[in-house]
Amino acid sequence: MNCFTQATLQRRIYFLAGRDCKGELSVKEQYELKRILQMHTVDALKEIAKDLGIKGCSGKIKDELVKLLEQKILNPDEMKRRFLAASNDDIKKLRAAVKKPNIEIRDPRAYYYWIMNNLVYETSYGTIVVPIEVQHAFAPITESAAFIEERKRAQMIDQYALACVNLYMVVEVSVLADIINKQTKEEVTNEEIIRWCEDRRQCRGCEMYFYQDGYVMCEVYGDNILVEKDDYHLMLSSQKGKPYYIPAKKELLCYADDTYVDQNPAFEGMVFYLKNKMKLEAVDAYEFAAEIQLEIRDDADINTIIMECERMGLDFDTEAEVKGFLKYLLEMFNHTRVPSNRGYTPAEMREMMTDRDIPFVKDCRRLKEMGMLGADTRQAENAMVIPFLKKNQRNADSTYHSKPRTSLS
């Protein structure tokens, strides 16, 4: 199964940028796939074949490799699968490129998906080239009634999968199918979801989510060059015995956007404090609160939040300011939906499962018991308060230089 690597991306980016190509390519000319592939070395063609799952290429000459790659890349079913797995933005980009096959661009990463899937190439002139065969195939495939219906269904599954992995991190395929069927009145099977996830992974790698071991899970548990791999069993262990929080369709699908913020009373309280007590601009107060909520959803602890606030330039000058901030921060910890509770907040989970030790932050002593802070209560208080007291640090350290708050707008 194809999971893209940094080396694979690098190969794609230099496809038509070699010395032997510079004198042959014209930004005004169009190219057949065969001619484009012929410009590559035998080793590069073998790497492409490996990425596409073509076996038995070790002893083949260039013409044989080019023929095999042509058959694979231009196979109508293969192209259709790549069109289905593309994002709406990717489809728009390719549609524009098909209308004007040689497009001058500033950043080839804008066409990352198509470059990785061998349907678009970059020239040494910084121009995107769409092979003639792809130009001719795009409209007949993507504008057919059958494809439109299939893509609509695939996008529905995709949106629910995105929402669930952002809310739960790991979700059983059967649970995902049940949620979709109850909220859409469709008849989606476990097998259909698995097939979609596997086709998508062939085209997108583990980007955002993927299927494994009966679960649809977040990309942090897969092989993704941009994300450090985690062990999903740890999340399953923390979720054990807890029910799924399944909001109504409108609310659930909001989580398909991994930057979605639940503007609950705890969130609004933090915005109020930052705006009215810390005198931040309204936009900055919202951005700070949003970042804090997203960090909590990612299982960050209090100390991580403190460091993130410092990184973003949130300066506290008095102990009163720190304690006021912590009051609203603890409320956010208690009322943010977290994957370890399968979407429930700690406050909700505590009400539902009173016989279990559910993290519910009341004070510094509770933080210490949860292992978030230092060895004793006083140390815990200092761990939260002292890092923010910039005035004292300025007086004690002559090397300290004041810096303005960072605007997040």
Short mmCIF file of C-alpha atoms in Angstrom, two decimals:
data_model
loop_
_atom_site.label_atom_id
_atom_site.label_comp_id
_atom_site.label_asym_id
_atom_site.label_seq_id
_atom_site.Cartn_x
_atom_site.Cartn_y
_atom_site.Cartn_z
CA MET A 1 0.00 0.00 0.00
CA ASN A 2 1.40 3.35 -1.01
CA CYS A 3 2.27 5.80 1.79
CA PHE A 4 4.15 8.77 0.42
CA THR A 5 7.56 9.70 1.84
CA GLN A 6 9.70 12.80 1.65
CA ALA A 7 11.94 11.03 -0.88
CA THR A 8 8.92 10.27 -3.07
CA LEU A 9 7.84 13.90 -2.98
CA GLN A 10 11.33 15.05 -3.90
CA ARG A 11 11.36 12.72 -6.90
CA ARG A 12 8.04 14.10 -8.08
CA ILE A 13 9.19 17.72 -7.78
CA TYR A 14 12.27 17.25 -9.95
CA PHE A 15 10.54 15.15 -12.61
CA LEU A 16 11.06 17.56 -15.49
CA ALA A 17 13.74 19.74 -13.97
CA GLY A 18 16.79 17.71 -15.05
CA ARG A 19 19.54 19.09 -17.27
CA ASP A 20 18.55 16.89 -20.21
CA CYS A 21 15.05 18.40 -20.23
CA LYS A 22 15.82 22.09 -20.17
CA GLY A 23 16.58 22.43 -23.86
CA GLU A 24 13.67 20.26 -24.97
CA LEU A 25 10.72 21.65 -23.05
CA SER A 26 8.67 24.59 -24.17
CA VAL A 27 6.15 26.39 -21.99
CA LYS A 28 3.93 26.65 -25.07
CA GLU A 29 4.03 22.98 -26.02
CA GLN A 30 1.83 20.12 -24.86
CA TYR A 31 3.10 16.64 -24.08
CA GLU A 32 1.92 13.07 -24.17
CA LEU A 33 2.65 11.04 -21.06
CA LYS A 34 5.01 8.74 -22.98
CA ARG A 35 7.27 11.64 -23.93
CA ILE A 36 7.31 12.95 -20.35
CA LEU A 37 8.24 9.55 -18.96
CA GLN A 38 10.98 9.09 -21.56
CA MET A 39 12.73 12.13 -20.06
CA HIS A 40 13.34 10.23 -16.82
CA THR A 41 16.19 7.92 -15.99
CA VAL A 42 15.62 4.19 -15.70
CA ASP A 43 16.14 4.40 -11.92
CA ALA A 44 13.54 7.15 -11.62
CA LEU A 45 11.04 5.11 -13.67
CA LYS A 46 11.62 2.10 -11.42
CA GLU A 47 10.93 4.25 -8.36
CA ILE A 48 7.69 5.47 -9.90
CA ALA A 49 6.71 1.89 -10.72
CA LYS A 50 7.46 0.87 -7.12
CA ASP A 51 5.26 3.69 -5.77
CA LEU A 52 2.44 2.54 -8.06
CA GLY A 53 2.72 -1.08 -6.90
CA ILE A 54 4.09 -2.42 -10.21
CA LYS A 55 6.32 -5.43 -9.54
CA GLY A 56 8.96 -7.25 -11.59
CA CYS A 57 10.67 -4.15 -13.01
CA SER A 58 14.25 -4.90 -12.01
CA GLY A 59 15.45 -6.24 -15.39
CA LYS A 60 13.35 -4.09 -17.70
CA ILE A 61 14.71 -1.48 -20.09
CA LYS A 62 13.41 2.09 -20.36
CA ASP A 63 10.86 1.48 -23.14
CA GLU A 64 9.35 -1.44 -21.25
CA LEU A 65 9.10 0.60 -18.05
CA VAL A 66 7.50 3.52 -19.89
CA LYS A 67 4.89 1.20 -21.41
CA LEU A 68 4.03 -0.36 -18.02
CA LEU A 69 3.71 3.07 -16.42
CA GLU A 70 1.54 4.40 -19.24
CA GLN A 71 -0.85 1.47 -18.84
CA LYS A 72 -1.04 1.94 -15.07
CA ILE A 73 -1.33 5.74 -14.92
CA LEU A 74 -3.76 6.09 -17.82
CA ASN A 75 -5.99 3.19 -16.84
CA PRO A 76 -9.50 4.75 -16.64
CA ASP A 77 -10.28 3.01 -13.34
CA GLU A 78 -6.99 4.24 -11.83
CA MET A 79 -7.62 7.81 -12.96
CA LYS A 80 -11.18 7.66 -11.67
CA ARG A 81 -9.96 6.49 -8.26
CA ARG A 82 -7.55 9.42 -8.08
CA PHE A 83 -10.27 11.85 -9.10
CA LEU A 84 -12.58 10.44 -6.43
CA ALA A 85 -9.96 10.74 -3.68
CA ALA A 86 -9.01 14.31 -4.59
CA SER A 87 -10.19 17.21 -2.46
CA ASN A 88 -12.56 19.78 -3.95
CA ASP A 89 -9.68 22.24 -4.07
CA ASP A 90 -7.50 19.71 -5.92
CA ILE A 91 -10.28 19.14 -8.46
CA LYS A 92 -10.60 22.90 -9.04
CA LYS A 93 -6.86 23.19 -9.62
CA LEU A 94 -6.79 20.34 -12.12
CA ARG A 95 -9.85 21.68 -13.93
CA ALA A 96 -8.05 25.01 -14.35
CA ALA A 97 -4.88 23.26 -15.49
CA VAL A 98 -6.79 21.20 -18.06
CA LYS A 99 -8.25 24.36 -19.55
CA LYS A 100 -4.78 25.92 -19.73
CA PRO A 101 -2.37 22.95 -19.72
CA ASN A 102 0.82 24.97 -19.19
CA ILE A 103 0.36 27.02 -16.01
CA GLU A 104 3.11 29.13 -14.50
CA ILE A 105 3.03 28.75 -10.71
CA ARG A 106 5.04 30.06 -7.79
CA ASP A 107 4.90 26.92 -5.68
CA PRO A 108 4.58 23.39 -7.09
CA ARG A 109 3.24 22.21 -3.73
CA ALA A 110 -0.11 23.71 -4.75
CA TYR A 111 -0.31 20.72 -7.12
CA TYR A 112 1.16 18.28 -4.60
CA TYR A 113 -1.69 15.77 -4.89
CA TRP A 114 -1.60 15.56 -8.70
CA ILE A 115 2.20 15.50 -8.86
CA MET A 116 2.31 12.67 -6.33
CA ASN A 117 -0.24 10.74 -8.39
CA ASN A 118 1.62 11.19 -11.71
CA LEU A 119 -1.20 13.08 -13.41
CA VAL A 120 0.59 16.45 -13.40
CA TYR A 121 4.28 17.31 -13.87
CA GLU A 122 6.49 20.30 -13.22
CA THR A 123 8.92 21.61 -15.83
CA SER A 124 12.25 23.30 -15.24
CA TYR A 125 10.52 26.58 -16.17
CA GLY A 126 8.30 26.48 -13.09
CA THR A 127 5.34 25.48 -15.25
CA ILE A 128 2.75 22.81 -14.52
CA VAL A 129 2.19 20.39 -17.42
CA VAL A 130 -0.87 18.16 -17.75
CA PRO A 131 -0.31 15.24 -20.17
CA ILE A 132 -2.60 15.32 -23.20
CA GLU A 133 -4.23 12.00 -22.21
CA VAL A 134 -5.17 13.38 -18.78
CA GLN A 135 -6.63 16.51 -20.40
CA HIS A 136 -8.84 14.36 -22.63
CA ALA A 137 -9.92 12.01 -19.84
CA PHE A 138 -10.74 14.60 -17.15
CA ALA A 139 -14.12 15.87 -18.36
CA PRO A 140 -15.56 12.52 -19.57
CA ILE A 141 -14.79 10.93 -16.20
CA THR A 142 -15.59 13.76 -13.78
CA GLU A 143 -18.70 15.04 -15.55
CA SER A 144 -20.44 11.69 -15.93
CA ALA A 145 -23.59 11.17 -13.87
CA ALA A 146 -22.22 7.96 -12.38
CA PHE A 147 -19.02 9.63 -11.22
CA ILE A 148 -20.87 12.60 -9.73
CA GLU A 149 -23.05 10.27 -7.66
CA GLU A 150 -20.09 8.14 -6.60
CA ARG A 151 -18.07 11.18 -5.61
CA LYS A 152 -21.01 12.61 -3.66
CA ARG A 153 -21.21 9.39 -1.65
CA ALA A 154 -17.43 9.25 -1.19
CA GLN A 155 -17.38 12.86 0.02
CA MET A 156 -20.13 12.05 2.52
CA ILE A 157 -18.08 9.20 3.98
CA ASP A 158 -14.99 11.42 3.91
CA GLN A 159 -16.65 14.23 5.87
CA TYR A 160 -17.95 11.85 8.54
CA ALA A 161 -14.57 10.12 8.80
CA LEU A 162 -12.81 13.48 9.21
CA ALA A 163 -15.32 14.60 11.83
CA CYS A 164 -15.01 11.40 13.83
CA VAL A 165 -11.22 11.21 13.83
CA ASN A 166 -11.05 14.85 14.94
CA LEU A 167 -13.53 14.20 17.74
CA TYR A 168 -12.45 10.68 18.79
CA MET A 169 -8.99 10.19 17.16
CA VAL A 170 -9.87 6.48 16.77
CA VAL A 171 -13.32 5.18 15.80
CA GLU A 172 -14.53 1.66 15.08
CA VAL A 173 -15.62 1.18 11.48
CA SER A 174 -18.94 -0.25 12.64
CA VAL A 175 -19.59 2.81 14.81
CA LEU A 176 -18.75 5.16 11.93
CA ALA A 177 -21.10 3.26 9.61
CA ASP A 178 -23.88 3.38 12.22
CA ILE A 179 -23.46 7.14 12.71
CA ILE A 180 -23.59 7.80 8.96
CA ASN A 181 -26.62 5.59 8.44
CA LYS A 182 -28.61 7.10 11.30
CA GLN A 183 -27.85 10.70 10.33
CA THR A 184 -28.20 10.37 6.55
CA LYS A 185 -30.68 7.49 6.07
CA GLU A 186 -28.09 5.92 3.76
CA GLU A 187 -27.06 2.27 3.79
CA VAL A 188 -23.29 2.44 4.14
CA THR A 189 -21.56 -0.83 5.00
CA ASN A 190 -18.36 -1.46 6.93
CA GLU A 191 -16.87 -2.91 3.74
CA GLU A 192 -17.69 0.25 1.77
CA ILE A 193 -15.95 2.44 4.36
CA ILE A 194 -12.89 0.18 4.42
CA ARG A 195 -12.72 0.14 0.62
CA TRP A 196 -12.98 3.94 0.49
CA CYS A 197 -10.25 4.35 3.12
CA GLU A 198 -7.92 1.97 1.31
CA ASP A 199 -8.48 3.64 -2.07
CA ARG A 200 -7.95 7.02 -0.46
CA ARG A 201 -4.74 5.84 1.20
CA GLN A 202 -3.42 4.70 -2.17
CA CYS A 203 -3.87 8.25 -3.43
CA ARG A 204 -3.30 10.41 -0.34
CA GLY A 205 -1.22 8.26 1.98
CA CYS A 206 -2.23 8.59 5.65
CA GLU A 207 -3.19 12.25 5.27
CA MET A 208 -5.79 13.18 7.92
CA TYR A 209 -7.00 9.60 8.46
CA PHE A 210 -6.65 5.98 7.36
CA TYR A 211 -7.99 2.49 8.09
CA GLN A 212 -6.22 -0.15 10.17
CA ASP A 213 -7.17 -3.08 12.42
CA GLY A 214 -10.90 -2.40 12.31
CA TYR A 215 -10.57 1.30 13.08
CA VAL A 216 -10.55 4.57 11.16
CA MET A 217 -7.83 6.55 12.89
CA CYS A 218 -6.09 9.91 12.87
CA GLU A 219 -2.94 10.41 10.78
CA VAL A 220 -0.79 10.69 13.94
CA TYR A 221 -1.04 6.90 14.19
CA GLY A 222 0.18 6.31 10.64
CA ASP A 223 3.26 6.83 8.50
CA ASN A 224 3.05 10.51 7.59
CA ILE A 225 6.17 12.57 6.89
CA LEU A 226 4.65 15.63 8.58
CA VAL A 227 3.46 13.95 11.79
CA GLU A 228 5.29 12.07 14.54
CA LYS A 229 3.79 8.59 14.85
CA ASP A 230 1.90 7.72 18.07
CA ASP A 231 0.61 4.41 19.44
CA TYR A 232 -3.16 4.26 18.98
CA HIS A 233 -3.44 1.54 21.63
CA LEU A 234 -2.79 4.20 24.29
CA MET A 235 -5.83 6.15 23.10
CA LEU A 236 -7.96 3.00 23.02
CA SER A 237 -6.89 2.25 26.58
CA SER A 238 -7.96 5.70 27.79
CA GLN A 239 -11.30 5.34 25.96
CA LYS A 240 -12.06 1.86 27.30
CA GLY A 241 -15.56 1.53 28.72
CA LYS A 242 -16.63 5.03 27.74
CA PRO A 243 -19.59 5.68 25.42
CA TYR A 244 -19.34 7.79 22.27
CA TYR A 245 -20.61 11.35 22.37
CA ILE A 246 -22.53 11.61 19.10
CA PRO A 247 -23.85 15.12 18.47
CA ALA A 248 -26.51 15.98 15.90
CA LYS A 249 -25.43 15.98 12.26
CA LYS A 250 -24.83 19.72 11.99
CA GLU A 251 -22.61 19.85 15.08
CA LEU A 252 -20.76 16.64 14.28
CA LEU A 253 -19.82 17.70 10.76
CA CYS A 254 -18.34 20.92 12.13
CA TYR A 255 -15.51 18.71 13.41
CA ALA A 256 -14.60 17.75 9.84
CA ASP A 257 -12.62 20.99 10.02
CA ASP A 258 -9.70 20.23 12.33
CA THR A 259 -9.55 23.91 13.35
CA TYR A 260 -13.21 24.02 14.46
CA VAL A 261 -13.73 25.66 17.85
CA ASP A 262 -16.67 24.89 20.14
CA GLN A 263 -17.67 28.34 21.38
CA ASN A 264 -19.12 27.09 24.67
CA PRO A 265 -19.43 29.22 27.86
CA ALA A 266 -15.92 28.21 29.03
CA PHE A 267 -14.45 29.34 25.72
CA GLU A 268 -16.41 32.60 25.80
CA GLY A 269 -15.25 33.16 29.38
CA MET A 270 -11.61 32.89 28.31
CA VAL A 271 -12.19 35.29 25.42
CA PHE A 272 -13.85 37.74 27.84
CA TYR A 273 -10.93 37.55 30.27
CA LEU A 274 -8.27 38.01 27.60
CA LYS A 275 -10.12 40.90 26.01
CA ASN A 276 -11.28 42.77 29.10
CA LYS A 277 -8.63 41.94 31.71
CA MET A 278 -5.56 41.34 29.55
CA LYS A 279 -6.59 44.09 27.11
CA LEU A 280 -6.06 42.04 23.97
CA GLU A 281 -7.72 42.99 20.72
CA ALA A 282 -10.91 41.00 20.12
CA VAL A 283 -9.36 39.03 17.24
CA ASP A 284 -6.28 38.15 19.28
CA ALA A 285 -8.37 37.12 22.30
CA TYR A 286 -10.40 34.77 20.12
CA GLU A 287 -7.26 33.32 18.48
CA PHE A 288 -5.58 32.71 21.84
CA ALA A 289 -8.68 30.99 23.25
CA ALA A 290 -9.08 28.91 20.09
CA GLU A 291 -5.45 27.78 20.24
CA ILE A 292 -5.88 26.81 23.90
CA GLN A 293 -8.99 24.75 23.17
CA LEU A 294 -7.28 22.96 20.28
CA GLU A 295 -4.28 22.21 22.49
CA ILE A 296 -6.57 20.73 25.15
CA ARG A 297 -8.29 18.60 22.50
CA ASP A 298 -4.81 17.35 21.57
CA ASP A 299 -4.35 16.17 25.18
CA ALA A 300 -1.98 18.97 26.19
CA ASP A 301 -1.47 19.46 29.92
CA ILE A 302 -1.41 22.72 31.89
CA ASN A 303 2.33 23.22 31.54
CA THR A 304 2.15 22.76 27.77
CA ILE A 305 -0.59 25.38 27.59
CA ILE A 306 1.55 27.77 29.63
CA MET A 307 4.49 27.33 27.28
CA GLU A 308 2.25 27.79 24.26
CA CYS A 309 0.88 31.04 25.71
CA GLU A 310 4.41 32.29 26.23
CA ARG A 311 5.35 31.31 22.69
CA MET A 312 2.41 33.29 21.35
CA GLY A 313 3.51 36.34 23.36
CA LEU A 314 0.90 36.38 26.13
CA ASP A 315 2.63 38.25 28.98
CA PHE A 316 1.40 38.25 32.58
CA ASP A 317 2.85 40.86 34.90
CA THR A 318 1.09 40.16 38.19
CA GLU A 319 0.05 37.15 40.21
CA ALA A 320 -3.56 38.34 40.04
CA GLU A 321 -3.46 38.20 36.25
CA VAL A 322 -2.09 34.66 36.36
CA LYS A 323 -4.69 33.44 38.82
CA GLY A 324 -7.48 35.03 36.81
CA PHE A 325 -6.20 33.33 33.68
CA LEU A 326 -5.92 29.96 35.44
CA LYS A 327 -9.52 30.20 36.63
CA TYR A 328 -10.76 30.38 33.05
CA LEU A 329 -8.17 27.85 31.85
CA LEU A 330 -9.38 25.25 34.33
CA GLU A 331 -12.93 25.84 33.13
CA MET A 332 -11.77 25.15 29.58
CA PHE A 333 -10.09 21.92 30.70
CA ASN A 334 -13.33 20.80 32.33
CA HIS A 335 -15.61 21.72 29.42
CA THR A 336 -13.64 20.89 26.27
CA ARG A 337 -14.56 17.78 24.31
CA VAL A 338 -11.57 15.46 24.30
CA PRO A 339 -10.82 12.25 22.33
CA SER A 340 -9.80 10.33 25.48
CA ASN A 341 -13.45 10.67 26.62
CA ARG A 342 -14.75 9.82 23.13
CA GLY A 343 -15.99 13.36 22.66
CA TYR A 344 -17.40 13.98 26.13
CA THR A 345 -16.03 16.77 28.32
CA PRO A 346 -14.48 15.83 31.68
CA ALA A 347 -17.43 17.52 33.39
CA GLU A 348 -19.96 15.44 31.43
CA MET A 349 -18.00 12.25 31.95
CA ARG A 350 -17.76 12.89 35.67
CA GLU A 351 -21.55 13.20 35.89
CA MET A 352 -22.04 9.99 33.90
CA MET A 353 -19.36 7.86 35.57
CA THR A 354 -19.16 8.91 39.22
CA ASP A 355 -17.58 5.61 40.22
CA ARG A 356 -14.47 6.32 38.14
CA ASP A 357 -11.63 8.76 38.56
CA ILE A 358 -12.45 11.14 35.74
CA PRO A 359 -10.11 14.14 35.46
CA PHE A 360 -12.02 17.18 36.69
CA VAL A 361 -9.83 20.15 37.51
CA LYS A 362 -10.84 22.14 40.58
CA ASP A 363 -7.57 23.46 41.97
CA CYS A 364 -3.81 23.03 42.05
CA ARG A 365 -4.04 20.02 44.38
CA ARG A 366 -6.25 18.24 41.86
CA LEU A 367 -3.73 19.05 39.12
CA LYS A 368 -0.99 17.52 41.23
CA GLU A 369 -3.06 14.35 41.75
CA MET A 370 -3.57 14.09 37.99
CA GLY A 371 0.19 14.25 37.47
CA MET A 372 0.02 17.51 35.54
CA LEU A 373 2.22 19.49 37.89
CA GLY A 374 4.91 19.25 40.57
CA ALA A 375 5.43 17.18 43.70
CA ASP A 376 3.47 19.36 46.13
CA THR A 377 0.69 21.91 45.99
CA ARG A 378 2.95 24.91 46.60
CA GLN A 379 5.30 23.73 43.88
CA ALA A 380 2.31 23.30 41.58
CA GLU A 381 1.17 26.86 42.22
CA ASN A 382 4.65 28.19 41.53
CA ALA A 383 4.91 26.11 38.36
CA MET A 384 1.87 27.94 37.03
CA VAL A 385 2.43 31.42 38.40
CA ILE A 386 6.15 32.11 38.28
CA PRO A 387 6.74 31.67 34.51
CA PHE A 388 4.32 34.51 33.83
CA LEU A 389 5.74 37.13 36.16
CA LYS A 390 7.77 39.01 33.60
CA LYS A 391 8.30 42.12 35.73
CA ASN A 392 10.22 40.18 38.37
CA GLN A 393 12.30 38.49 35.69
CA ARG A 394 13.14 41.83 34.10
CA ASN A 395 14.39 43.21 37.40
CA ALA A 396 16.46 40.13 38.16
CA ASP A 397 17.92 39.58 34.70
CA SER A 398 19.53 42.50 32.94
CA THR A 399 19.71 40.48 29.71
CA TYR A 400 15.92 40.34 29.45
CA HIS A 401 14.50 42.45 26.65
CA SER A 402 10.84 43.32 26.49
CA LYS A 403 8.97 42.37 23.33
CA PRO A 404 5.53 43.45 22.11
CA ARG A 405 2.66 41.01 22.12
CA THR A 406 2.42 38.99 18.99
CA SER A 407 -0.64 39.72 16.89
CA LEU A 408 -2.34 36.54 15.69
CA SER A 409 -4.58 38.25 13.19
#
